[in-house]
PDB file of C-alpha atoms in Angstrom:
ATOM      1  CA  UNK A   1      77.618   0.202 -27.141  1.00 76.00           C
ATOM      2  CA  UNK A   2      74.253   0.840 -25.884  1.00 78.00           C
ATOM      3  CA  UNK A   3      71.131   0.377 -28.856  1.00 84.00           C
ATOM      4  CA  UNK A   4      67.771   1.292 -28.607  1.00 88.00           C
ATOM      5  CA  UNK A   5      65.160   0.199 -30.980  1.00 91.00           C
ATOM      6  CA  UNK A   6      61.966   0.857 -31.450  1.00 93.00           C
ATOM      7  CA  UNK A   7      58.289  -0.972 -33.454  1.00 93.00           C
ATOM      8  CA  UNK A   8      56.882  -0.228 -35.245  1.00 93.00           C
ATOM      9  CA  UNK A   9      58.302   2.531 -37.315  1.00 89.00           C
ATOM     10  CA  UNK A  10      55.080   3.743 -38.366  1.00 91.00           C
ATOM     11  CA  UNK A  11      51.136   2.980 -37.561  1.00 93.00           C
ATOM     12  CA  UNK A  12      48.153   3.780 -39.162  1.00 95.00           C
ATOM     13  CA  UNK A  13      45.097   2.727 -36.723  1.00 96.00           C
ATOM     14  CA  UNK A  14      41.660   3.433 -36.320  1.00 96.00           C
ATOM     15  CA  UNK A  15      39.727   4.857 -33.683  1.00 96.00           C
ATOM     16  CA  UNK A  16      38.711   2.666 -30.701  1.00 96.00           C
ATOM     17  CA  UNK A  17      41.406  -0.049 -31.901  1.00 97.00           C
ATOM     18  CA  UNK A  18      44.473  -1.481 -29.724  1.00 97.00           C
ATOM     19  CA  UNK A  19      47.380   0.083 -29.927  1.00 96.00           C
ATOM     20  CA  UNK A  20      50.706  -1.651 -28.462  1.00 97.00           C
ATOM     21  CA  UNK A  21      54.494  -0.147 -29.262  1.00 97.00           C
ATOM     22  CA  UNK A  22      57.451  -1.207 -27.847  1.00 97.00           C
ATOM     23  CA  UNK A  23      60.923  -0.761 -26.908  1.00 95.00           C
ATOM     24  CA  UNK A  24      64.463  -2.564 -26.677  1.00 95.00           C
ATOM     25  CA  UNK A  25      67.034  -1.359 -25.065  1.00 92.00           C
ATOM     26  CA  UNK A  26      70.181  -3.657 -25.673  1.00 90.00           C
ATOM     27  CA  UNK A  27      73.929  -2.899 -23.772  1.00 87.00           C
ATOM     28  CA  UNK A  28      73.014  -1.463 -20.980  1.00 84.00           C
ATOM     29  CA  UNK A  29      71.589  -3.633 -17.430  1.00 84.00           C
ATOM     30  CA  UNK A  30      69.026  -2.085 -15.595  1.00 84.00           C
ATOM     31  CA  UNK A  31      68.213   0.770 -17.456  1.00 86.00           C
ATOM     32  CA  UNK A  32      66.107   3.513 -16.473  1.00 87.00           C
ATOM     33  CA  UNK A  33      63.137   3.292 -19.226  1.00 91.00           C
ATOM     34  CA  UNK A  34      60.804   5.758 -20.669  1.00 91.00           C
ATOM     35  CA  UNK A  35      58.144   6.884 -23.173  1.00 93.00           C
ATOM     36  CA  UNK A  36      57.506  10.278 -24.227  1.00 91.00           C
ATOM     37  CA  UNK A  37      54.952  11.284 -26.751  1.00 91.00           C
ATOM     38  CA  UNK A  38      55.018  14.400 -29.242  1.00 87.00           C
ATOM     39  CA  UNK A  39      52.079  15.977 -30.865  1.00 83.00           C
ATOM     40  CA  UNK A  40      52.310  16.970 -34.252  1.00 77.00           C
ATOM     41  CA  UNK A  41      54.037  20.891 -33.522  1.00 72.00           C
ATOM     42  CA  UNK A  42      53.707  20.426 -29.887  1.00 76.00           C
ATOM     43  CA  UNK A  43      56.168  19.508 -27.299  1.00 77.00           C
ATOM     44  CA  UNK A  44      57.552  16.649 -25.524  1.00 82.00           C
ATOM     45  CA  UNK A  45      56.037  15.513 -22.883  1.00 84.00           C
ATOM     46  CA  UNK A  46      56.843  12.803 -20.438  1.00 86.00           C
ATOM     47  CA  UNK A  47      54.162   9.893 -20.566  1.00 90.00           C
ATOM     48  CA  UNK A  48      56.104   7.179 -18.059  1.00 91.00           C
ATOM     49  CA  UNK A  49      59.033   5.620 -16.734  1.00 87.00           C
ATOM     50  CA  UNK A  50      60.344   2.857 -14.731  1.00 90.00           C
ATOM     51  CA  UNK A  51      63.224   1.831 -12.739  1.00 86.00           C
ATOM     52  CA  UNK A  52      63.023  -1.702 -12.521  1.00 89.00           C
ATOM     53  CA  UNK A  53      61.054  -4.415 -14.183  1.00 92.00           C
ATOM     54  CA  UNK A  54      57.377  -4.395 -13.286  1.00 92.00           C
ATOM     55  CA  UNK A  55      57.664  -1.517 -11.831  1.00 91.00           C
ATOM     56  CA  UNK A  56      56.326   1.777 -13.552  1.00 92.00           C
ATOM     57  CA  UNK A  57      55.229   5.148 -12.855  1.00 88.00           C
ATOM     58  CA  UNK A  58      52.451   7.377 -15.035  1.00 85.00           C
ATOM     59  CA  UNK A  59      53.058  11.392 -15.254  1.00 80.00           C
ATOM     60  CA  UNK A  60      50.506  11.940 -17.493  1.00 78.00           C
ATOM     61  CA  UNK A  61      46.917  10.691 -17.922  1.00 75.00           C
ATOM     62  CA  UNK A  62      46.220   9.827 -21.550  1.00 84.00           C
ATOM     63  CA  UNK A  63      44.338   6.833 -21.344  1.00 91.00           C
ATOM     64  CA  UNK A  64      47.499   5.026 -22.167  1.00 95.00           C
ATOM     65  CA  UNK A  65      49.698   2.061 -20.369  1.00 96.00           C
ATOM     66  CA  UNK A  66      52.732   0.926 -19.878  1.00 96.00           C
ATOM     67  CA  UNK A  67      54.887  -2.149 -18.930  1.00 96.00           C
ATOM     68  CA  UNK A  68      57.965  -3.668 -18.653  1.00 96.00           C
ATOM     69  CA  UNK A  69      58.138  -7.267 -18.466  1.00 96.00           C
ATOM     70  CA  UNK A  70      61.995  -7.654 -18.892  1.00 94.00           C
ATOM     71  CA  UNK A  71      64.814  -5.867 -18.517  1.00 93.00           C
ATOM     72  CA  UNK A  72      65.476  -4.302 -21.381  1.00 93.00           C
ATOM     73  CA  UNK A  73      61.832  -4.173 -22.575  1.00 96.00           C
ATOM     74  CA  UNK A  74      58.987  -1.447 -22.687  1.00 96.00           C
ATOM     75  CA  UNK A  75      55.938  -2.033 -24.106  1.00 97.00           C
ATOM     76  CA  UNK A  76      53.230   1.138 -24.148  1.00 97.00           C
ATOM     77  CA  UNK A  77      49.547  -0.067 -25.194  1.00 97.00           C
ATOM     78  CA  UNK A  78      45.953   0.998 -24.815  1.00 96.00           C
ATOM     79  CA  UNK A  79      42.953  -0.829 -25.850  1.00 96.00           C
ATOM     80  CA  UNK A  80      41.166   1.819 -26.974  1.00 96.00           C
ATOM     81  CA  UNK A  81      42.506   4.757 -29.417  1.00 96.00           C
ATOM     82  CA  UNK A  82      41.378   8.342 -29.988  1.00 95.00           C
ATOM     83  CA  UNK A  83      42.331  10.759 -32.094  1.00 94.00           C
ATOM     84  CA  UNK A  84      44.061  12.589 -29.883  1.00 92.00           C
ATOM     85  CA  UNK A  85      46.774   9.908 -29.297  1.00 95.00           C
ATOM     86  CA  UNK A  86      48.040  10.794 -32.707  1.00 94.00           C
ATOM     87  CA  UNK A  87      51.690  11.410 -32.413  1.00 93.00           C
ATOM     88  CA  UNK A  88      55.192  10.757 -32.553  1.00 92.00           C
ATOM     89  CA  UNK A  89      56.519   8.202 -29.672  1.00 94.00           C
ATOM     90  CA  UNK A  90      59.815   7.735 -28.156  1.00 92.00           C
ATOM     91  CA  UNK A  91      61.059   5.686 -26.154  1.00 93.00           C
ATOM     92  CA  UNK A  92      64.589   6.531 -23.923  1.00 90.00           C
ATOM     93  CA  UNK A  93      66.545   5.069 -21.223  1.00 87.00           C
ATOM     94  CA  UNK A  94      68.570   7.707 -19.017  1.00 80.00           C
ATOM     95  CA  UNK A  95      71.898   7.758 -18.022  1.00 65.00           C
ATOM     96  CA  UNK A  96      73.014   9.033 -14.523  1.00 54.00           C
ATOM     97  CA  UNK A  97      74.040  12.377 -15.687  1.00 54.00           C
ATOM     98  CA  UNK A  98      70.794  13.116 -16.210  1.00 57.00           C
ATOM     99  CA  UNK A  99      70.649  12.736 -19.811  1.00 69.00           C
ATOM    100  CA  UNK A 100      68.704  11.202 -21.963  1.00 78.00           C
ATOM    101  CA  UNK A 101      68.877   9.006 -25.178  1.00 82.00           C
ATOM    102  CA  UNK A 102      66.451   8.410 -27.315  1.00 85.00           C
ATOM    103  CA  UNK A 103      64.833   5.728 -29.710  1.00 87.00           C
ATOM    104  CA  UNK A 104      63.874   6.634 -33.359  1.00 85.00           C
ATOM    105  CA  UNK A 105      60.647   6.806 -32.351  1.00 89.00           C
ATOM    106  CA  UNK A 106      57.114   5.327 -33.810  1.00 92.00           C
ATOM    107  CA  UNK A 107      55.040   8.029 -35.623  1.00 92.00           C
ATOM    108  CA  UNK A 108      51.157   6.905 -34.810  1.00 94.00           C
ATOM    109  CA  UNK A 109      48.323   8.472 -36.888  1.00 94.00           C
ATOM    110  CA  UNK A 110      44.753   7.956 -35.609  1.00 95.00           C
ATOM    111  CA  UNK A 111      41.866   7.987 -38.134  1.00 95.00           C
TER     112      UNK A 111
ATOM    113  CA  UNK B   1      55.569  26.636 -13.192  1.00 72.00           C
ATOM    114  CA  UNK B   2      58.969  26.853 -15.260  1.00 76.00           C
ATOM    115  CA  UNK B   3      58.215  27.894 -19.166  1.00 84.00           C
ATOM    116  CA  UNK B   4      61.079  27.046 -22.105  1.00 89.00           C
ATOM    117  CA  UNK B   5      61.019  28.979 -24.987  1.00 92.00           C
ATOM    118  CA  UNK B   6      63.323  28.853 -27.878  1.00 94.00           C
ATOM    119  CA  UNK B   7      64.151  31.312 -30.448  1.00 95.00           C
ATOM    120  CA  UNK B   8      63.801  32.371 -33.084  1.00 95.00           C
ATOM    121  CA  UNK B   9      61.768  29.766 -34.704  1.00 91.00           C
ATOM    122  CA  UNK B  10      63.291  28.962 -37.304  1.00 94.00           C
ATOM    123  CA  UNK B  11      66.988  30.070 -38.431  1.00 96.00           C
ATOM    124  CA  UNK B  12      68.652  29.794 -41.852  1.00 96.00           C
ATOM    125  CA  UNK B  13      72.429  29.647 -42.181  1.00 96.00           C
ATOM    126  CA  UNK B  14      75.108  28.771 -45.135  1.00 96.00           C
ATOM    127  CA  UNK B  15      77.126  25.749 -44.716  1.00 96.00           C
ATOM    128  CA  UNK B  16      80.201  27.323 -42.106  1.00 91.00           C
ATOM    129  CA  UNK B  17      78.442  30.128 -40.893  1.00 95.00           C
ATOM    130  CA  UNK B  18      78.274  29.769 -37.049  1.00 94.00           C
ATOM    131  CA  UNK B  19      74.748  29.148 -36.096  1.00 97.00           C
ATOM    132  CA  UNK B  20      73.512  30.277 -32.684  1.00 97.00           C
ATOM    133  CA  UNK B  21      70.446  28.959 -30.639  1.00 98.00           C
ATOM    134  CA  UNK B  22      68.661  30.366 -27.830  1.00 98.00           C
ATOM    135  CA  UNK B  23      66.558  28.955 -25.266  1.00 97.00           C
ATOM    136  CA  UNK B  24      65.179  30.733 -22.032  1.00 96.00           C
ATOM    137  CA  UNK B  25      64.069  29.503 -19.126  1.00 94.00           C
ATOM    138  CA  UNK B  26      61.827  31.139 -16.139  1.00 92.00           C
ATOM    139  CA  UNK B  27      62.845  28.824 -12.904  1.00 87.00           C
ATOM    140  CA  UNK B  28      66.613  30.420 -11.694  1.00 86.00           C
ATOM    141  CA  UNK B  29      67.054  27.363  -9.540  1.00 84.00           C
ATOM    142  CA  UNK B  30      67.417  25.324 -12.935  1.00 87.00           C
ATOM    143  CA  UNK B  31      70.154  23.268 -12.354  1.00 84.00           C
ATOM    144  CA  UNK B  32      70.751  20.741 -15.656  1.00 85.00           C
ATOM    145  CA  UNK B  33      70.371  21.799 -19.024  1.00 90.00           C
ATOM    146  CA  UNK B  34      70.953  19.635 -22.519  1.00 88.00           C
ATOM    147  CA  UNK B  35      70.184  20.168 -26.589  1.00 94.00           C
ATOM    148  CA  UNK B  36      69.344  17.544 -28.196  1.00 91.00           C
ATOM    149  CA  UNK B  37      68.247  17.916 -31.646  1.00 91.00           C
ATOM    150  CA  UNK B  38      65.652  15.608 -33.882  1.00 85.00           C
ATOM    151  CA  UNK B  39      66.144  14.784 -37.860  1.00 84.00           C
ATOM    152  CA  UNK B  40      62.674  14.946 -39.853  1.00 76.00           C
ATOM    153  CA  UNK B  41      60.833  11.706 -38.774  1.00 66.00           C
ATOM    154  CA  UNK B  42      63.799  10.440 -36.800  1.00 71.00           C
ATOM    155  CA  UNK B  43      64.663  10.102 -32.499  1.00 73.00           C
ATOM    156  CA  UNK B  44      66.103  12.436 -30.031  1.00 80.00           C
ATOM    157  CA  UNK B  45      70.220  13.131 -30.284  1.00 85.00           C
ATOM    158  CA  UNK B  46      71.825  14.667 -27.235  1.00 84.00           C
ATOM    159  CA  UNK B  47      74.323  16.843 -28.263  1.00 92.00           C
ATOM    160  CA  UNK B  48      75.401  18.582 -25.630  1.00 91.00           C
ATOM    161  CA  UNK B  49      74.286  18.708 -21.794  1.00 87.00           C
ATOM    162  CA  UNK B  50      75.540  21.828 -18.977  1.00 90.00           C
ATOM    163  CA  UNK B  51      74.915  21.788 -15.267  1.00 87.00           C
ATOM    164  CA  UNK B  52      77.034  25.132 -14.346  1.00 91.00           C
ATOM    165  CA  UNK B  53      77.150  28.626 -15.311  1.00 95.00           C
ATOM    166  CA  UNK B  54      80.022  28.517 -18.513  1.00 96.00           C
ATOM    167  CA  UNK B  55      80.711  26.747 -21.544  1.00 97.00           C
ATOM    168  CA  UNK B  56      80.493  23.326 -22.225  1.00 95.00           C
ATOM    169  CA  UNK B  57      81.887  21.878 -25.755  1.00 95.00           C
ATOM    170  CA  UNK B  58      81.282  18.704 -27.456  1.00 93.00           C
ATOM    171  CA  UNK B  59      82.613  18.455 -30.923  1.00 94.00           C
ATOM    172  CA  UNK B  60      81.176  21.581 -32.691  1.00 96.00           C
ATOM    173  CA  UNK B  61      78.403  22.274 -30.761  1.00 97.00           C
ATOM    174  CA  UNK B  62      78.920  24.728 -27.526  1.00 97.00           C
ATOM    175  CA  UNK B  63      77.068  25.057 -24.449  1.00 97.00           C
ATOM    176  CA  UNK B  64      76.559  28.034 -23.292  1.00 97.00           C
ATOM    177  CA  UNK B  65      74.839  29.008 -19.581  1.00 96.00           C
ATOM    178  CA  UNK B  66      73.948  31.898 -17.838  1.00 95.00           C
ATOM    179  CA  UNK B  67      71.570  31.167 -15.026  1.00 93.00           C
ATOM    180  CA  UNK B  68      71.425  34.816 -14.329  1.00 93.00           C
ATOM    181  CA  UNK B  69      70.122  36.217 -17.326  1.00 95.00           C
ATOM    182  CA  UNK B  70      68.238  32.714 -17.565  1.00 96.00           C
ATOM    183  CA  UNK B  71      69.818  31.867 -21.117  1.00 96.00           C
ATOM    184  CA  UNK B  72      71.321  28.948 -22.732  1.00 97.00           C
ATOM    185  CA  UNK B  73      72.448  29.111 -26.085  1.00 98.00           C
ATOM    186  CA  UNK B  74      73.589  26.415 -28.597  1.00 98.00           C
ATOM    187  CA  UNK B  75      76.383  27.378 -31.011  1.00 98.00           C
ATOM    188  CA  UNK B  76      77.086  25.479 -33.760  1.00 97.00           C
ATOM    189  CA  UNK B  77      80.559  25.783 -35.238  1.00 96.00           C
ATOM    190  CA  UNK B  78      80.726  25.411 -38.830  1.00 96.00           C
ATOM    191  CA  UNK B  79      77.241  23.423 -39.866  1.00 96.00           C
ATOM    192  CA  UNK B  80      76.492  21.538 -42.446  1.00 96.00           C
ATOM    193  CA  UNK B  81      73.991  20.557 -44.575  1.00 96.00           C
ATOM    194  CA  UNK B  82      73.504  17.104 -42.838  1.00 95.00           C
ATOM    195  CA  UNK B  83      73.169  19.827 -39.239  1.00 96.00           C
ATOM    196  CA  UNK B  84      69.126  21.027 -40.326  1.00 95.00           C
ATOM    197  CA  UNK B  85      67.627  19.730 -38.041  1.00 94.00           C
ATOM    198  CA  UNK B  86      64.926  20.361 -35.553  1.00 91.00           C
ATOM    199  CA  UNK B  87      67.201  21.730 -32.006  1.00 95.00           C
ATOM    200  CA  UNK B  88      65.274  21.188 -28.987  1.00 93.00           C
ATOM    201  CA  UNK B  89      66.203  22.578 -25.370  1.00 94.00           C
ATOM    202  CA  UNK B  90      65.062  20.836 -21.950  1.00 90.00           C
ATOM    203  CA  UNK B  91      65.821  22.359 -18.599  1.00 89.00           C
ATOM    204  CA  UNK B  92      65.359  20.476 -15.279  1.00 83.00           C
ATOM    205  CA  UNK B  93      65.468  21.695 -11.524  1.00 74.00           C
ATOM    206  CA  UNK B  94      66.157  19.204  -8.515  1.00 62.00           C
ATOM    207  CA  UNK B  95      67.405  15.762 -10.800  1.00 55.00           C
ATOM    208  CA  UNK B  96      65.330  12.564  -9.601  1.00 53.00           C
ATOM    209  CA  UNK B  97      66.909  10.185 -11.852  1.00 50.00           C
ATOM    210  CA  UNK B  98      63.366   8.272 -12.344  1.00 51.00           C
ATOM    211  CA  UNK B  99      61.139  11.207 -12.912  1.00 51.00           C
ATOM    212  CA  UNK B 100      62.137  13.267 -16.236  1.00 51.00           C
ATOM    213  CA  UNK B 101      58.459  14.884 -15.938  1.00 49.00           C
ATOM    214  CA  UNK B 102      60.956  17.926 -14.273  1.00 60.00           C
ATOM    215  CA  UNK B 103      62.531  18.273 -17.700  1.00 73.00           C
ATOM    216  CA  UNK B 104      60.573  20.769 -19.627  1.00 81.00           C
ATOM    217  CA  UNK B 105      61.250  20.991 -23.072  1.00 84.00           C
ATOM    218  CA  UNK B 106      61.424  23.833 -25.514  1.00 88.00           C
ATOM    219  CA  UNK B 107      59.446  24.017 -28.700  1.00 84.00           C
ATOM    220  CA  UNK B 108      62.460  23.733 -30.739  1.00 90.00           C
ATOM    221  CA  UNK B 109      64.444  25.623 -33.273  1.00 94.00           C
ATOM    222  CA  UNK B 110      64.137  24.780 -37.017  1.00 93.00           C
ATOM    223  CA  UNK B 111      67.842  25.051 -38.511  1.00 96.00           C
ATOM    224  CA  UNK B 112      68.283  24.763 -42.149  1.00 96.00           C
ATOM    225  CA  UNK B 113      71.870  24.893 -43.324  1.00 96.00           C
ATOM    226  CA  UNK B 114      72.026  25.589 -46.928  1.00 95.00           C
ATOM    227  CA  UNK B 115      75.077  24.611 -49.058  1.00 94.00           C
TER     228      UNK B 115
END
């Protein structure tokens, strides 16, 4: 069976600090990977994915990163925190009906 | 641009009343839909994904699509307690299995299931 795990859990960080989360993905070879961010009563929205290692795409611009330097590794990361990256991250790897499954996500505040 | 929109908001049921979800969508050439629903502080669970006009069951949650009246609803047989939850909806139109930015989500519907 297919496990995803996320770290941390939880972060408390302040502004202008480095951020870096990541994301295992254990089971599965070659997994589609990707992060999606929630604001606090907002939606989901896609932040990036990637097909293969090295190899990864941005659909949104929020001064954030992303890599994956294995397989089964994601790793999303800024240098530089605002206040608006306050949030609640998940991380997913997609199947190829289309659907997704999700990690338990990392719930970032931003002070 | 395709909008999602859930209703109602929030929805209050007693443990083995059937709880039904809504979610609409605005693009008719919408071709995969999936629930999923999110536990306070917890991930994404899919629950139950559709990709033509019908009903789709998995366990006791049903699937319900009608591209024509641009509805999907989520029925919940018998809930429980342990089923409040947060119920999300995401619709996507022409699949590219590496780009999920075509999966717009819903808002979400806040399901309480008292005992």
């Amino acid at each position: 069976a297919q496990t995803i795990h996320q770290w941390p859990v939880a972060e408390i960080k302040a502004v202008g600090s480095p951020l870096s989360l990541g994301c295992t993905i254990k089971g599965k070879s070659s997994p589609n990977l990707y992060w999606y961010w929630q604001a606090t009563g907002g939606t989901l929205q896609q932040l990036f994915y990637s097909i293969t290692v090295g190899q990864v795409e941005s659909v949104v611009q929020l001064n954030l990163s992303a890599s994956r330097p294995k397989d089964d590794q994601f790793i999303l990361s800024t240098e530089k925190l605002l206040l608006s990256h306050s949030g609640f991250y998940l991380c997913a790897w997609g199947t190829g009906e289309n659907t997704l499954y999700f990690g338990a996500g990392t719930r970032l505040s931003v002070l | 641009q395709q909008k999602v929109q859930q209703s109602p908001e929030s929805l209050t049921v007693s443990e083995g009343a059937m709880a039904s979800l809504n979610c609409t969508f605005s693009d008719r050439s919408s071709d995969n839909f999936r629930w999923y629903r999110q536990h306070s502080g917890k991930g994404l669970e899919v629950l139950v994904s559709i990709f033509s006009d019908g009903e789709k069951e998995e366990g006791s949650f049903t699937a319900h699509l009608n591209r024509a009246s641009l509805h999907v609803f989520l029925h919940i047989r018998e809930p429980q307690p342990s089923d409040s939850a947060l119920y999300l909806c995401a619709v996507g139109c022409n699949y590219n299995v590496g780009d999920n930015s075509k999966l717009i989500w819903g808002l979400g519907t806040s399901l309480v299931v008292n005992p």
